[in-house]
mmCIF file of C-alpha atoms in Angstrom:
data_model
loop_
_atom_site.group_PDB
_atom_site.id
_atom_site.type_symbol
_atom_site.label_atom_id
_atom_site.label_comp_id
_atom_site.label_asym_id
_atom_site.label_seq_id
_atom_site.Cartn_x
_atom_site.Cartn_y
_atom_site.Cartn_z
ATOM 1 C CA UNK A 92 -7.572 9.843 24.828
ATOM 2 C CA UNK A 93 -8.486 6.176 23.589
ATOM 3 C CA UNK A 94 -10.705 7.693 20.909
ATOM 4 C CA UNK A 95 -7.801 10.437 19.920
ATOM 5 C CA UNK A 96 -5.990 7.529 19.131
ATOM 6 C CA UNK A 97 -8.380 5.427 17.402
ATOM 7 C CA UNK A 98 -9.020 8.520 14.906
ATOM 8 C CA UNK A 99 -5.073 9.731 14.145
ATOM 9 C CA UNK A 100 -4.336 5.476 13.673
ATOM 10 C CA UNK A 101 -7.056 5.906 10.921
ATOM 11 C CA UNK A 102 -5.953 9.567 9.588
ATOM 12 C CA UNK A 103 -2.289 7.584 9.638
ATOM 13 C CA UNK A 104 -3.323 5.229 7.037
ATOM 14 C CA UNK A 105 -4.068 7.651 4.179
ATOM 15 C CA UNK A 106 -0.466 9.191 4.875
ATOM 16 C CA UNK A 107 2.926 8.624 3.585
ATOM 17 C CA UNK A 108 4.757 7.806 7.208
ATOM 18 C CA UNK A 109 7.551 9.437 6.222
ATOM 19 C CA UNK A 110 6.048 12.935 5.853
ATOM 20 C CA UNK A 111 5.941 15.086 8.400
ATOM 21 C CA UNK A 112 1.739 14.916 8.649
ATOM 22 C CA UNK A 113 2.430 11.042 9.999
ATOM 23 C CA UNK A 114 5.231 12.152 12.250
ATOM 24 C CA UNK A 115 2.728 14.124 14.094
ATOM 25 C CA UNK A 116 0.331 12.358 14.328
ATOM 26 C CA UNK A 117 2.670 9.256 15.690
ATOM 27 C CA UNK A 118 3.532 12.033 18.435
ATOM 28 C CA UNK A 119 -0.094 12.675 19.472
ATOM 29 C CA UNK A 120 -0.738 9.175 19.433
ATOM 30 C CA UNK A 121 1.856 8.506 21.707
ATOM 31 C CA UNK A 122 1.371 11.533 24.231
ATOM 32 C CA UNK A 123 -2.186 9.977 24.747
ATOM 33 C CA UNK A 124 -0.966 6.904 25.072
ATOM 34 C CA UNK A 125 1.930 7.787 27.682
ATOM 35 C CA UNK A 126 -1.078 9.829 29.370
ATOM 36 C CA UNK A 127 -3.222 6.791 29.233
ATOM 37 C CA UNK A 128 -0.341 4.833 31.035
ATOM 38 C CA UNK A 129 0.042 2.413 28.417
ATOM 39 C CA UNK A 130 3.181 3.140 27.078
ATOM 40 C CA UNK A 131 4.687 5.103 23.610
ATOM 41 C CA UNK A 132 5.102 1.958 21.950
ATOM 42 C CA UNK A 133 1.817 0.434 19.513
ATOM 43 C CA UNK A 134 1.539 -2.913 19.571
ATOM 44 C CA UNK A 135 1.986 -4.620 16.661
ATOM 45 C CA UNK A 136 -1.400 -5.092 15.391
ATOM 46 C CA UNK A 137 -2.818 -1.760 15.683
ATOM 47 C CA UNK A 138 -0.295 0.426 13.919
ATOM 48 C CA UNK A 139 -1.687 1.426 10.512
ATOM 49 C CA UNK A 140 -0.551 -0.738 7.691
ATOM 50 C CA UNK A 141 1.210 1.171 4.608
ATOM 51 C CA UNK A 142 2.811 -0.242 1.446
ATOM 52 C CA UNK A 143 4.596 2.576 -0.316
ATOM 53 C CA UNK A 144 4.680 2.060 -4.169
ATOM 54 C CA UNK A 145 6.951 4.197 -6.066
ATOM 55 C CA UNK A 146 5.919 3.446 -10.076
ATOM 56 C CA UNK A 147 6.757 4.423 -13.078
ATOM 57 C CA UNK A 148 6.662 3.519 -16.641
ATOM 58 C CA UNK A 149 9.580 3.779 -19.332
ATOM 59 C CA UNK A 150 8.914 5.976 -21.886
ATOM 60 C CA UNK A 151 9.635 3.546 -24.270
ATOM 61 C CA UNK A 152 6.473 1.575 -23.463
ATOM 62 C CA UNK A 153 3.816 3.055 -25.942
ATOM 63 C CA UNK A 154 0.591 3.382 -24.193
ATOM 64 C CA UNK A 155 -2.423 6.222 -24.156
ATOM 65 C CA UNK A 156 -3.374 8.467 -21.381
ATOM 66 C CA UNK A 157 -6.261 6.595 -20.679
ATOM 67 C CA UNK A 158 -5.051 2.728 -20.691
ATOM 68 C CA UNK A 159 -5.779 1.457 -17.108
ATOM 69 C CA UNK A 160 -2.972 -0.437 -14.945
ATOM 70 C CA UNK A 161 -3.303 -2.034 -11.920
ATOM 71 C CA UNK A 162 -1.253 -2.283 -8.768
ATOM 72 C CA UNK A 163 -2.014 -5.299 -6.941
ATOM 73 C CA UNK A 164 -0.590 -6.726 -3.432
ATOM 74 C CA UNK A 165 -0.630 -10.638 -3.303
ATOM 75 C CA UNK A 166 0.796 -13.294 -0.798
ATOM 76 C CA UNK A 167 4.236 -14.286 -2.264
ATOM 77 C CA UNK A 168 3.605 -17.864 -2.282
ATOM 78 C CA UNK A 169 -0.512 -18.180 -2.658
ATOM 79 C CA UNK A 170 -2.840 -17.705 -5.706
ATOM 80 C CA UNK A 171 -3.150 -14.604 -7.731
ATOM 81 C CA UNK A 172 -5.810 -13.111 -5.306
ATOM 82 C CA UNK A 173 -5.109 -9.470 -4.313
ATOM 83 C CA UNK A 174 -5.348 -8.984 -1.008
ATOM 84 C CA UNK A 175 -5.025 -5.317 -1.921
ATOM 85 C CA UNK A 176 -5.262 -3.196 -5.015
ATOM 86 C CA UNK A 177 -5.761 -0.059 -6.777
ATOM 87 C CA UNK A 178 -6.697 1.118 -10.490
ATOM 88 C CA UNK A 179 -4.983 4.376 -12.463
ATOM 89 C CA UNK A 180 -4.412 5.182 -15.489
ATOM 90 C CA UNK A 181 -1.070 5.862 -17.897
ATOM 91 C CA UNK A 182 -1.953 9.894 -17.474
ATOM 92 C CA UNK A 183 -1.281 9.805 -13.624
ATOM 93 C CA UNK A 184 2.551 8.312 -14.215
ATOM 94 C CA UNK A 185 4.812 8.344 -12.323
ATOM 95 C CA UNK A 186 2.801 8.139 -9.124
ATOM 96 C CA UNK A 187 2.995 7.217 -5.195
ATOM 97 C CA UNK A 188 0.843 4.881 -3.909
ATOM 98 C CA UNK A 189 0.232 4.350 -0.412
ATOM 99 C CA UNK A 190 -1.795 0.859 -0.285
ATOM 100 C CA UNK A 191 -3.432 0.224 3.407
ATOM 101 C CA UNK A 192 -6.608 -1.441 4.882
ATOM 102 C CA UNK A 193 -8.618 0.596 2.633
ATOM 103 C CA UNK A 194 -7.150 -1.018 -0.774
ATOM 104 C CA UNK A 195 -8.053 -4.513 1.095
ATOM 105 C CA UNK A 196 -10.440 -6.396 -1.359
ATOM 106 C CA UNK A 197 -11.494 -8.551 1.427
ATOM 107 C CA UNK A 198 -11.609 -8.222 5.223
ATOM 108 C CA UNK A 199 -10.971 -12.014 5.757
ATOM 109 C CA UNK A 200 -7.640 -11.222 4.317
ATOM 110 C CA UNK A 201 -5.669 -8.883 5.784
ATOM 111 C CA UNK A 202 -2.689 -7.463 4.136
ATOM 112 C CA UNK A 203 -0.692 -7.858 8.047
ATOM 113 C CA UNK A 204 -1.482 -12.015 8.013
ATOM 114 C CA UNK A 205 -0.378 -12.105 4.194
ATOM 115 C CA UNK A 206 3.088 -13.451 5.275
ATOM 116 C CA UNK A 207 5.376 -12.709 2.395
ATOM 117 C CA UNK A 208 4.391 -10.688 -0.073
ATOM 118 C CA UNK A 209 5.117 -9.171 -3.360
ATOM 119 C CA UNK A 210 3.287 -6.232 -5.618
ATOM 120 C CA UNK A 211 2.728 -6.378 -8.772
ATOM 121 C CA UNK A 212 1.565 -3.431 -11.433
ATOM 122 C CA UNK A 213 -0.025 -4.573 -14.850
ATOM 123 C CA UNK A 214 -0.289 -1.896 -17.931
ATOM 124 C CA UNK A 215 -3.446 -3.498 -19.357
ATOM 125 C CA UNK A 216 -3.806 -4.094 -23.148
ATOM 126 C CA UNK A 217 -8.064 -4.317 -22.386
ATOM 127 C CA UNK A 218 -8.697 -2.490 -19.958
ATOM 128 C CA UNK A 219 -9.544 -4.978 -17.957
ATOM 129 C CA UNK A 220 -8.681 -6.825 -14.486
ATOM 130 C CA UNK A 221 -8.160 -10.186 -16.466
ATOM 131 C CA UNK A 222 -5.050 -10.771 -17.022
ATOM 132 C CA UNK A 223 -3.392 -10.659 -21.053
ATOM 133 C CA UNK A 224 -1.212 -11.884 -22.666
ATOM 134 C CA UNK A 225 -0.155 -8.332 -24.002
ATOM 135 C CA UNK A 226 -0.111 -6.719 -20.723
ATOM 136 C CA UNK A 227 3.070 -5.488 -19.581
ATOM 137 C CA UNK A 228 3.504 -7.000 -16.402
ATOM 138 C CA UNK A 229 6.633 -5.926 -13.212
ATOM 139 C CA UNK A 230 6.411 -7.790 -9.975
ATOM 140 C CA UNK A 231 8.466 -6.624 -7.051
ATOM 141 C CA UNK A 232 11.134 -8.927 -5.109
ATOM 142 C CA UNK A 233 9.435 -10.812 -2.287
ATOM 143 C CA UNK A 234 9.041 -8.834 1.165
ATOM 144 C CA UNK A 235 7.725 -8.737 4.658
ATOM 145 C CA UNK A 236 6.318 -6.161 6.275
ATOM 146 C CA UNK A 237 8.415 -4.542 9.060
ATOM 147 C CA UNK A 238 6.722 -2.753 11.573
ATOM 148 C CA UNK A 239 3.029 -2.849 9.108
ATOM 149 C CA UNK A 240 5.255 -1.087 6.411
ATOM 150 C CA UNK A 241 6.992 -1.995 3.006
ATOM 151 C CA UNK A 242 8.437 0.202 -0.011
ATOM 152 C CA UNK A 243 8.950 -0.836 -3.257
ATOM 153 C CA UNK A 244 9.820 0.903 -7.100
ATOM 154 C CA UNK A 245 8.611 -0.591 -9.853
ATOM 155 C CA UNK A 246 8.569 0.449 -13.389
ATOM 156 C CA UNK A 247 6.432 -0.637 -16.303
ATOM 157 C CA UNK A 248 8.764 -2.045 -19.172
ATOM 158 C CA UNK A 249 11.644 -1.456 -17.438
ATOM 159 C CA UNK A 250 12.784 -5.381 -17.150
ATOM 160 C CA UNK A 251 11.980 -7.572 -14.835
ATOM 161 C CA UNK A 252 9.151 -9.673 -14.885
#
């Protein structure tokens, strides 16, 4: 059972936990663990972490297909280091990102021990990671994690930052 659960907590990652695919996994998980004897409920630390990032971009923001833009996740009050991000382009707007462990840039820091955090998405004017003046730049409210999971909607030159 302890490896059952070690694999669906790593399938759980790559899904959205409100879908139905999480859901049933969560159930398995917690059969084996009730079967086990240790209880339905994870402890804190091992459930999957997921932020959900709903983004769009205005249509008045000209841009091609092809321009890159970033979604980053950083530590609300530290330096501009991701501690999780992800690359796409203009063509695959609007989109749903699910950013876990895997989008971690660095296993020293952990998206769970970032405190309060905030994500950002950049439409890139070079194509670049650096940072422009040009970009177009939306950062998200502050926000903790409850329960390893966040949700935010951002939308690229739609105010804000």
């Amino acid at each position: 059972y302890a490896a059952a659960i070690d694999y669906w907590r790593r399938a759980q990652a790559s899904l959205d936990p409100s879908g139905s695919g999480w859901q049933a996994l969560q159930s398995g998980i917690e059969r084996s663990r009730a079967l086990l004897g240790e209880g339905s409920e994870l402890p804190d630390s091992s459930a999957p972490t997921v932020i959900r990032v709903e983004l769009n971009i205005n249509s008045a923001v000209a841009a091609s297909a092809q321009q890159a833009v970033f979604v980053a996740v950083v530590q609300a009050n530290g330096g501009p280091m991701p501690l999780a991000a992800r690359r796409l382009t203009v063509a695959e707007l609007p989109a749903t990102l699910l950013l876990t462990e895997r989008n971690q840039l660095s296993a020293e820091r952990s998206l769970r021990g970032g405190g309060e955090l905030l994500v950002s998405a950049r439409l890139s004017a070079t194509g670049t990671a650096n940072a422009d003046s040009a970009d177009i730049v939306v950062r998200s409210a502050p926000f903790t994690l409850v329960d390893g999971a966040a949700s935010v909607a951002l939308t690229l030159g739609g105010g804000g930052d």
